[in-house]
Every structure is written in C-alpha cells, then in structure tokens.
C-alpha cells in the first residue's frame, strides 16, 4: 500500500469540501505506520473514513472521492449495458463444497486487471462457470454465485463478500435534516424556554457557589430562587385535506410538545387550511377557543407555532365567506386573523411539512410575508426555535406586518 496515491486522497477530499485537517491526516498515517490497518482496501477504507469524516452526511461524498482516487467502482461504459442484460434472470446451481473450499481471493490489482480482460473478451452470457462474468458459479465476476472475494456486477448483495461493485451507484447520502421521531423533536423543542428567578423559595446555586469559593479560597455557599421556565407556548395545527399525508409528522411534533413538562403553559389547537374566528381543541381534555379571546388574553411574550402546508384556495385567505367549509361563512378574511396573531405574538413561526422548493404557491408566498417559515424537519425545528428566542427587531416587525412601509418611507424621503 506504500505506492498508493495517498496525497491525491487528501487533496481530493479537501477540494470536495470535506474539512480534513493535517492532524486528521497524520492520525491516519500513524495508524498505517503502526500496523493498525490491515493491508487491504476494505480495512483501509473503513478506518480512513472513520478518521477523516466527522459527519455521517458526508460518507457518500467520501466514498466518491475514494473511488475516484483508488480506481472507479464502475466498469467501462460500452460493455455495461450488454453485460447487465446478460446477468438478468440469474441461474442457481448446487456447487461442490470441496471445490468451493479451494477458492482463493485474488489481490485487488490482479482482480481488476483480469476483470477488464474478461469484459474485452466476453461475447455472450455465461452461467455457472468459474471464468466469465456470469451468475450462479464460482467466477469472481458477476452475481448470485459463490466466491470469497470478487467484483459484483449488477444484482444485489447476498454473500457480502464482494470487494467492489461494478454498477451504477444507488446509494443515498445521509440527510441531516430528515424528520425522525417525537424524541428528536422534543430535544429540538426543549431549547424553547424563558428562565426567571421570581420565586420566594431558595435553593443552592451550585455554579455560583463554586465560583465564589474559588475566588475567596474559602467555602462560600450561595442560595437563590430556583430558575423556573416561564415559557408559554401555543401550538396551532392545520388538519385534514392536503395535510393528511403529513399527519404522522405533525402527530410526532404534537406528541413531543405535549410530553415536555418544563413549560409554564402549553396550549394546542387545530384549524383547517387557515385560521378564522375560532380554533378547535387538539386534545380531548381541552375545549375550543375564540381566536380573539386567545389574542386578548395571552401575553405578548407567548411563543406561537403554527403548522400547516399553507396550501389553499386564494379565496380562503383573502375573501369574506371564503372558508373551505361552505356553511362556515367567516365574516373576517383569514389573512386578517393571521395579521392579528402576528401582531400580538411577535415571537411566532410557521412550520411547513412541504419541502421548501414547493413553497412557491400564491397563498404560501403571502403567508411567508407575515410569518418566518421553516420546514417541518429536525433542523427546521431547531432553526425555528432559534428564531423564537431572538429578540424581535421592531423595524423588521413593522416591515413584515406592513409590506408597503418601505415604499412609503422612500416616497417621503424624495
């Protein structure tokens, strides 16, 4: 392995955007020097990836660079389609155990060289053999057979003994923004807090006691009121219709928020498509509420989280009597209610289960002018919580509530 292009791997990973530091690289070289890595590609690939890649979302990118440096994982394109066609409908054979015991794994360079020779020479399909690219035999090239270490061409892995795969890549990179489960969402939501010490009872402040003891060189205990989470959270969720395909993720979010016990108050309500003059209960133990009552009787510091795909007919958002349910007959457009909510609760966000590239619809664009919108993923929830915890910017709030304000301001300047 001393002749392998290690420098190409280091610089290739750096050029691809992986933050491989000289320290990481020296650690890999030391592992090689001390014999911690066996002299085979599988072991070297696993350990180098473990030492050089810090985020599992970059594993696929590392594999691509590794393959480009130490040899392509795909066979020559002119022969690919014909060979893959030959390998369809694999044949199964009962192989002699004694013959299988005699098989030996070839070194990778010899295996690759022989494989390319077979591709140039082979003119037809083969099954059950020991030389050609085929199925069901002992040849180290093909699939569905028995060989201790070969190159799998097409098919699916079975014996888990192939050292390379000669076919198109079908691996999906790991995603860091994928929605996981209620526990992951709860961890993201747990940051949503507003701590205070407005309580009469006292408790030992361990950190402050340690700090004071260190400064005075004498034991000094400090007692203070406990830090309580004073956060109030209102969760509003769109239900039914276009939200049905996303019900599982919304339920996970609801479960995560409901199970968190560290908020001072948590309320959950549901609506359909757009918020109007009343909200339905999201829990059986709760009742519905008039939206105006919610706006008037909740502190401005309340955290408001609205979940919905923001997809509806424009009339549902803009018109009187435009609600989706014919007999609803809302006398105030939904857009007005959204503005009222945003004005009363500056710390508010909108979580959308649709992918951001699908946020181009008219009603979605209008709602995004009122609320900061984030995708309903773990990363999206984390970003939304960070936004809720930031101190509101008065100028930004006015601009968001009154989009024409900058234009009027410019007209006065002129």
Coordinates of C-alpha atoms in Angstrom, one line a residue:
X1 CA 0.0 0.0 0.0
X2 CA 3.0 2.2 0.1
X3 CA 2.7 3.1 -3.6
X4 CA -0.9 4.2 -3.4
X5 CA -1.7 7.8 -4.1
X6 CA -2.4 9.0 -0.6
X7 CA -1.7 12.6 -1.4
X8 CA -4.4 12.5 -4.1
X9 CA -6.9 11.3 -1.5
X10 CA -6.0 14.1 1.0
X11 CA -6.2 16.9 -1.6
X12 CA -9.2 15.3 -3.3
X13 CA -11.2 15.3 -0.1
X14 CA -10.2 18.9 0.6
X15 CA -11.3 20.0 -2.9
X16 CA -14.6 18.2 -2.5
X17 CA -15.3 20.3 0.6
X18 CA -14.5 17.9 3.4
X19 CA -12.7 19.6 6.2
X20 CA -9.8 17.1 6.6
X21 CA -7.2 18.7 8.8
X22 CA -3.4 17.9 8.7
X23 CA -3.9 16.5 12.2
X24 CA -6.6 14.1 10.9
X25 CA -4.3 13.0 8.1
X26 CA -1.3 12.5 10.3
X27 CA -3.5 10.3 12.5
X28 CA -4.3 8.1 9.5
X29 CA -0.7 7.9 8.5
X30 CA 0.3 6.9 12.1
X31 CA -2.3 4.2 12.0
X32 CA -0.8 2.9 8.8
X33 CA 2.8 3.1 10.2
X34 CA 1.9 1.2 13.4
X35 CA 0.1 -1.5 11.5
X36 CA -3.3 -0.7 12.9
X37 CA -4.8 -1.1 9.4
X38 CA -4.6 -4.4 7.7
X39 CA -3.1 -4.3 4.1
X40 CA -6.4 -4.5 2.3
X41 CA -8.7 -1.9 0.8
X42 CA -11.8 -2.7 2.9
X43 CA -10.0 -2.1 6.2
X44 CA -8.2 1.0 4.9
X45 CA -11.5 2.4 3.5
X46 CA -13.4 1.9 6.8
X47 CA -10.7 3.3 9.1
X48 CA -9.8 6.2 6.8
X49 CA -13.5 7.2 6.6
X50 CA -13.8 6.9 10.4
X51 CA -10.8 9.2 11.0
X52 CA -11.3 11.7 8.3
X53 CA -15.1 12.2 8.1
X54 CA -16.7 14.0 11.0
X55 CA -20.3 14.0 9.8
X56 CA -22.2 10.9 8.5
X57 CA -23.9 13.1 6.0
X58 CA -20.6 13.3 4.2
X59 CA -20.0 9.5 3.9
X60 CA -21.3 9.3 0.4
X61 CA -19.0 12.2 -0.7
X62 CA -16.0 10.5 0.8
X63 CA -16.8 7.2 -1.0
X64 CA -17.0 9.1 -4.3
X65 CA -13.6 10.7 -3.8
X66 CA -12.1 7.4 -2.5
X67 CA -13.4 5.6 -5.6
X68 CA -12.0 8.3 -7.9
X69 CA -8.5 8.2 -6.3
X70 CA -8.1 4.4 -6.0
X71 CA -10.0 3.3 -9.1
X72 CA -13.5 3.7 -10.4
X73 CA -16.2 1.5 -9.0
X74 CA -17.9 1.3 -12.4
X75 CA -16.8 -0.9 -15.3
X76 CA -16.3 0.5 -18.8
X77 CA -19.5 2.1 -20.1
X78 CA -19.5 0.4 -23.6
X79 CA -19.7 -3.0 -22.0
X80 CA -22.0 -2.1 -19.1
X81 CA -25.4 -2.3 -20.8
X82 CA -24.7 -5.6 -22.6
X83 CA -23.2 -7.4 -19.6
X84 CA -26.0 -6.2 -17.3
X85 CA -28.5 -7.6 -19.8
X86 CA -26.8 -10.9 -19.8
X87 CA -26.9 -11.0 -16.0
X88 CA -30.7 -10.7 -15.8
X89 CA -32.7 -13.7 -14.6
X90 CA -29.7 -15.4 -12.7
X91 CA -29.4 -19.2 -12.7
X92 CA -28.9 -21.1 -9.5
X93 CA -26.6 -24.2 -9.2
X94 CA -25.6 -26.6 -6.5
X95 CA -21.9 -26.2 -6.1
X96 CA -19.5 -28.8 -4.8
X97 CA -18.4 -27.8 -1.3
X98 CA -14.9 -29.3 -1.9
X99 CA -14.5 -27.1 -4.9
X100 CA -15.6 -24.0 -3.0
X101 CA -13.0 -24.7 -0.3
X102 CA -10.2 -24.5 -2.9
X103 CA -11.2 -21.0 -4.0
X104 CA -8.8 -18.2 -3.1
X105 CA -9.2 -14.4 -3.2
X106 CA -7.1 -12.6 -5.7
X107 CA -5.2 -9.3 -4.9
X108 CA -7.3 -6.3 -5.9
X109 CA -5.0 -5.2 -8.7
X110 CA -4.9 -8.7 -10.3
X111 CA -8.7 -9.0 -9.9
X112 CA -9.3 -5.7 -11.6
X113 CA -6.9 -6.4 -14.4
X114 CA -8.4 -9.8 -15.1
X115 CA -11.9 -8.4 -14.9
X116 CA -11.2 -5.8 -17.6
X117 CA -9.7 -8.6 -19.8
X118 CA -12.9 -10.7 -19.4
X119 CA -15.0 -7.7 -20.5
X120 CA -13.0 -7.2 -23.7
X121 CA -13.1 -10.9 -24.5
X122 CA -16.7 -11.9 -23.4
X123 CA -19.2 -12.1 -26.3
X124 CA -22.2 -13.8 -24.7
X125 CA -24.0 -14.8 -21.5
X126 CA -22.5 -17.3 -19.1
X127 CA -23.9 -19.1 -16.1
X128 CA -22.4 -21.4 -13.5
X129 CA -18.8 -21.1 -14.6
X130 CA -15.5 -20.1 -13.0
X131 CA -14.0 -17.7 -15.5
X132 CA -16.5 -15.4 -17.3
X133 CA -18.8 -12.7 -16.0
X134 CA -21.9 -14.6 -15.1
X135 CA -24.3 -15.8 -12.5
X136 CA -24.5 -18.7 -10.1
X137 CA -21.0 -20.0 -10.4
X138 CA -17.6 -19.6 -8.8
X139 CA -16.3 -16.8 -11.0
X140 CA -15.2 -13.7 -9.2
X141 CA -17.1 -11.6 -11.6
X142 CA -20.9 -11.4 -11.7
X143 CA -23.5 -12.1 -9.1
X144 CA -25.6 -14.9 -7.5
X145 CA -22.5 -17.2 -7.2
X146 CA -20.1 -18.2 -4.5
X147 CA -16.6 -16.6 -4.4
X148 CA -14.8 -15.5 -1.3
X149 CA -13.9 -12.0 -2.8
X150 CA -14.9 -10.8 -6.2
X151 CA -16.4 -7.9 -8.2
X152 CA -20.2 -7.9 -8.1
X153 CA -21.7 -6.9 -11.4
X154 CA -25.4 -6.0 -11.1
X155 CA -27.7 -7.9 -8.9
X156 CA -28.0 -7.5 -5.2
X157 CA -25.6 -8.5 -2.4
X158 CA -26.1 -11.8 -0.8
X159 CA -22.9 -13.3 0.5
X160 CA -21.5 -9.9 1.5
X161 CA -18.1 -10.9 0.1
X162 CA -17.7 -8.6 -2.9
X163 CA -14.8 -6.2 -2.5
X164 CA -16.1 -3.9 -5.3
X165 CA -19.4 -3.3 -7.0
X166 CA -19.4 -2.6 -10.8
X167 CA -22.7 -0.9 -11.4
X168 CA -24.3 2.5 -11.1
X169 CA -24.3 4.0 -7.7
X170 CA -27.7 3.8 -6.0
X171 CA -26.7 5.0 -2.5
X172 CA -28.5 7.9 -1.0
X173 CA -26.4 10.3 1.1
X174 CA -27.3 10.6 4.8
X175 CA -29.6 13.6 5.5
X176 CA -29.0 15.8 8.4
X177 CA -32.4 17.5 8.1
X178 CA -34.7 14.4 8.0
X179 CA -37.7 14.2 10.3
X180 CA -37.0 11.5 12.8
X181 CA -39.3 10.8 15.7
X182 CA -41.0 12.5 18.6
X183 CA -38.0 12.2 20.8
X184 CA -35.7 14.0 18.4
X185 CA -38.4 16.7 18.0
X186 CA -38.6 17.0 21.8
X187 CA -34.9 17.6 22.0
X188 CA -35.2 20.4 19.5
X189 CA -38.1 22.0 21.3
X190 CA -36.6 21.8 24.7
X191 CA -34.4 24.8 24.0
X192 CA -37.6 26.9 24.0
X193 CA -37.5 28.4 27.4
X194 CA -37.7 31.7 29.3
X195 CA -36.0 31.3 32.7
X196 CA -36.6 33.6 35.7
X197 CA -36.0 33.7 39.4
X198 CA -39.2 35.3 40.5
X199 CA -39.9 32.8 43.3
X200 CA -39.7 33.1 47.1
X201 CA -38.2 29.7 47.9
X202 CA -34.4 29.4 47.8
X203 CA -32.1 26.6 46.6
X204 CA -28.4 26.1 46.4
X205 CA -26.9 27.7 43.3
X206 CA -24.0 25.2 42.7
X207 CA -22.3 27.0 39.9
X208 CA -22.3 30.4 41.7
X209 CA -21.1 28.7 44.9
X210 CA -18.2 27.1 43.1
X211 CA -17.3 30.4 41.5
X212 CA -17.4 32.3 44.8
X213 CA -15.4 29.6 46.7
X214 CA -12.7 29.7 44.0
X215 CA -12.5 33.5 44.2
X216 CA -12.3 33.7 48.0
X217 CA -10.4 30.4 48.7
X218 CA -13.0 29.7 51.3
X219 CA -16.2 27.6 51.2
X220 CA -19.0 30.0 50.3
X221 CA -22.5 28.8 49.6
X222 CA -24.9 30.9 47.6
X223 CA -28.6 30.4 47.7
X224 CA -31.0 31.9 45.1
X225 CA -34.6 31.4 43.9
X226 CA -34.8 28.4 41.5
X227 CA -34.7 29.2 37.8
X228 CA -38.2 28.4 36.5
X229 CA -39.2 28.1 32.9
X230 CA -41.8 30.8 32.3
X231 CA -42.3 30.0 28.7
X232 CA -45.9 29.9 27.3
X233 CA -46.4 28.0 24.1
X234 CA -49.4 27.9 21.8
X235 CA -49.3 25.3 19.0
X236 CA -51.8 25.6 16.1
X237 CA -52.0 22.7 13.6
X238 CA -53.7 22.5 10.2
X239 CA -55.7 19.3 10.0
X240 CA -57.4 17.4 7.1
X241 CA -57.3 17.8 3.3
X242 CA -53.8 18.3 2.0
X243 CA -52.4 17.8 5.4
X244 CA -53.4 14.2 5.6
X245 CA -50.2 12.9 4.0
X246 CA -48.2 14.7 6.7
X247 CA -50.4 13.6 9.6
X248 CA -47.7 11.3 11.1
X249 CA -45.1 14.0 11.3
X250 CA -47.5 16.5 12.8
X251 CA -48.5 14.0 15.3
X252 CA -44.9 13.4 16.3
X253 CA -44.4 17.1 16.8
X254 CA -47.6 17.3 18.8
X255 CA -46.5 14.3 20.9
X256 CA -43.1 15.9 21.5
X257 CA -44.6 19.3 22.6
X258 CA -47.3 17.6 24.7
X259 CA -44.8 15.5 26.6
X260 CA -42.5 18.3 27.5
X261 CA -43.3 19.3 31.1
X262 CA -40.9 22.2 31.5
X263 CA -43.1 25.0 30.0
X264 CA -45.3 27.1 32.3
X265 CA -48.3 26.7 30.0
X266 CA -48.9 24.7 26.8
X267 CA -52.0 25.0 24.6
X268 CA -52.7 23.2 21.3
X269 CA -55.5 24.0 18.8
X270 CA -56.4 22.9 15.3
X271 CA -57.8 24.6 12.2
X272 CA -58.4 23.7 8.6
X273 CA -56.4 25.5 5.9
X274 CA -56.5 28.9 7.6
X275 CA -57.2 30.4 11.0
X276 CA -60.5 32.2 11.4
X277 CA -62.6 33.4 14.3
X278 CA -62.4 30.1 16.3
X279 CA -60.0 27.3 16.9
X280 CA -60.8 23.7 17.6
X281 CA -59.3 21.7 20.5
X282 CA -56.3 19.5 19.6
X283 CA -56.7 17.4 22.8
X284 CA -59.8 15.7 24.1
X285 CA -59.4 17.3 27.5
X286 CA -59.5 20.8 26.1
X287 CA -62.2 22.9 24.6
X288 CA -62.2 25.2 21.6
X289 CA -61.5 28.9 21.9
X290 CA -62.4 32.1 20.1
X291 CA -59.3 33.4 18.3
X292 CA -60.0 36.9 19.5
X293 CA -60.1 35.7 23.1
X294 CA -56.7 34.0 22.6
X295 CA -55.2 37.2 21.2
X296 CA -56.6 39.4 24.0
X297 CA -55.8 37.1 27.0
X298 CA -52.3 35.7 26.2
X299 CA -49.1 37.7 27.0
X300 CA -47.2 39.1 24.0
X301 CA -44.2 37.0 25.1
X302 CA -46.1 33.8 24.2
X303 CA -44.4 31.6 21.7
X304 CA -46.7 30.9 18.8
X305 CA -46.0 27.9 16.5
X306 CA -48.3 27.3 13.5
X307 CA -48.0 24.1 11.5
X308 CA -49.5 23.8 8.0
X309 CA -48.7 23.5 4.3
X310 CA -50.1 27.0 3.6
X311 CA -51.8 25.5 0.6
X312 CA -55.4 26.6 0.0
X313 CA -57.5 28.5 -2.5
X314 CA -56.7 32.2 -2.5
X315 CA -60.3 33.0 -1.6
X316 CA -59.8 31.1 1.7
X317 CA -57.1 33.5 2.6
X318 CA -58.4 36.8 1.2
X319 CA -62.2 36.7 1.0
X320 CA -65.2 37.2 3.4
X321 CA -67.1 33.9 3.5
X322 CA -64.1 32.3 1.8
X323 CA -63.6 29.4 4.3
X324 CA -63.4 26.0 2.7
X325 CA -66.4 24.7 4.6
X326 CA -69.4 26.2 2.8
X327 CA -71.6 26.8 6.0
X328 CA -68.7 28.4 7.9
X329 CA -69.3 31.9 6.4
X330 CA -66.4 33.7 8.1
X331 CA -67.1 37.5 8.2
X332 CA -63.4 38.3 8.5
X333 CA -60.8 37.1 5.9
X334 CA -58.2 34.6 7.2
X335 CA -55.4 37.0 6.2
X336 CA -56.7 39.5 8.8
X337 CA -56.6 36.9 11.5
X338 CA -53.1 35.9 10.6
X339 CA -52.0 39.5 10.8
X340 CA -53.7 39.9 14.2
X341 CA -51.9 36.8 15.5
X342 CA -48.6 38.0 14.2
X343 CA -49.1 41.5 15.7
X344 CA -50.0 40.1 19.1
X345 CA -47.3 37.4 19.2
X346 CA -44.0 38.8 17.7
X347 CA -42.3 35.5 18.7
X348 CA -44.1 33.4 16.2
X349 CA -43.1 31.0 13.4
X350 CA -44.7 28.8 10.8
X351 CA -43.6 25.1 10.2
X352 CA -44.4 23.7 6.8
X353 CA -44.3 19.9 6.1
X354 CA -43.7 20.5 2.4
X355 CA -40.2 20.8 1.0
X356 CA -39.0 24.4 0.6
X357 CA -38.8 24.1 -3.2
X358 CA -42.6 23.7 -3.2
X359 CA -43.3 26.9 -1.3
X360 CA -43.9 28.9 -4.5
X361 CA -47.7 28.9 -4.4
X362 CA -49.6 32.2 -4.1
X363 CA -51.0 31.6 -0.6
X364 CA -47.6 30.3 0.7
X365 CA -45.9 33.4 -0.5
X366 CA -48.5 35.6 1.2
X367 CA -48.2 33.8 4.5
X368 CA -44.4 33.9 4.3
X369 CA -44.7 37.7 4.2
X370 CA -46.3 37.5 7.7
X371 CA -44.5 34.6 9.4
X372 CA -41.0 33.3 9.2
X373 CA -41.5 29.8 7.6
X374 CA -39.3 26.7 8.3
X375 CA -39.6 23.1 7.1
X376 CA -41.0 20.5 9.5
X377 CA -37.7 18.7 9.9
X378 CA -35.4 18.4 12.9
X379 CA -33.1 21.1 11.5
X380 CA -36.1 23.2 10.6
X381 CA -37.5 23.0 14.2
X382 CA -34.1 23.9 15.6
X383 CA -33.9 26.9 13.3
X384 CA -37.5 27.9 14.2
X385 CA -36.7 27.7 17.9
X386 CA -33.6 29.8 17.5
X387 CA -35.7 32.4 15.7
X388 CA -38.3 32.4 18.5
X389 CA -35.6 33.0 21.1
X390 CA -34.1 36.0 19.3
X391 CA -35.1 39.4 20.5
X392 CA -37.7 40.9 18.0
X393 CA -36.4 43.7 15.7
X394 CA -39.0 46.5 15.8
X395 CA -38.2 47.7 12.3
X396 CA -38.3 44.2 10.9
X397 CA -41.6 43.6 12.6
X398 CA -43.2 46.7 11.1
X399 CA -41.8 45.8 7.7
X400 CA -43.2 42.3 7.9
X401 CA -46.6 43.4 9.2
X402 CA -46.9 46.3 6.7
X403 CA -45.0 45.4 3.5
X404 CA -45.7 48.8 1.8
X405 CA -44.0 50.7 4.7
X406 CA -40.5 50.8 3.0
X407 CA -42.1 52.2 -0.2
X408 CA -43.9 54.9 1.7
X409 CA -40.7 55.7 3.6
X410 CA -38.8 56.1 0.4
X411 CA -41.6 58.4 -1.1
X412 CA -41.3 60.7 2.0
X413 CA -37.5 60.8 1.6
X414 CA -38.0 62.0 -2.0

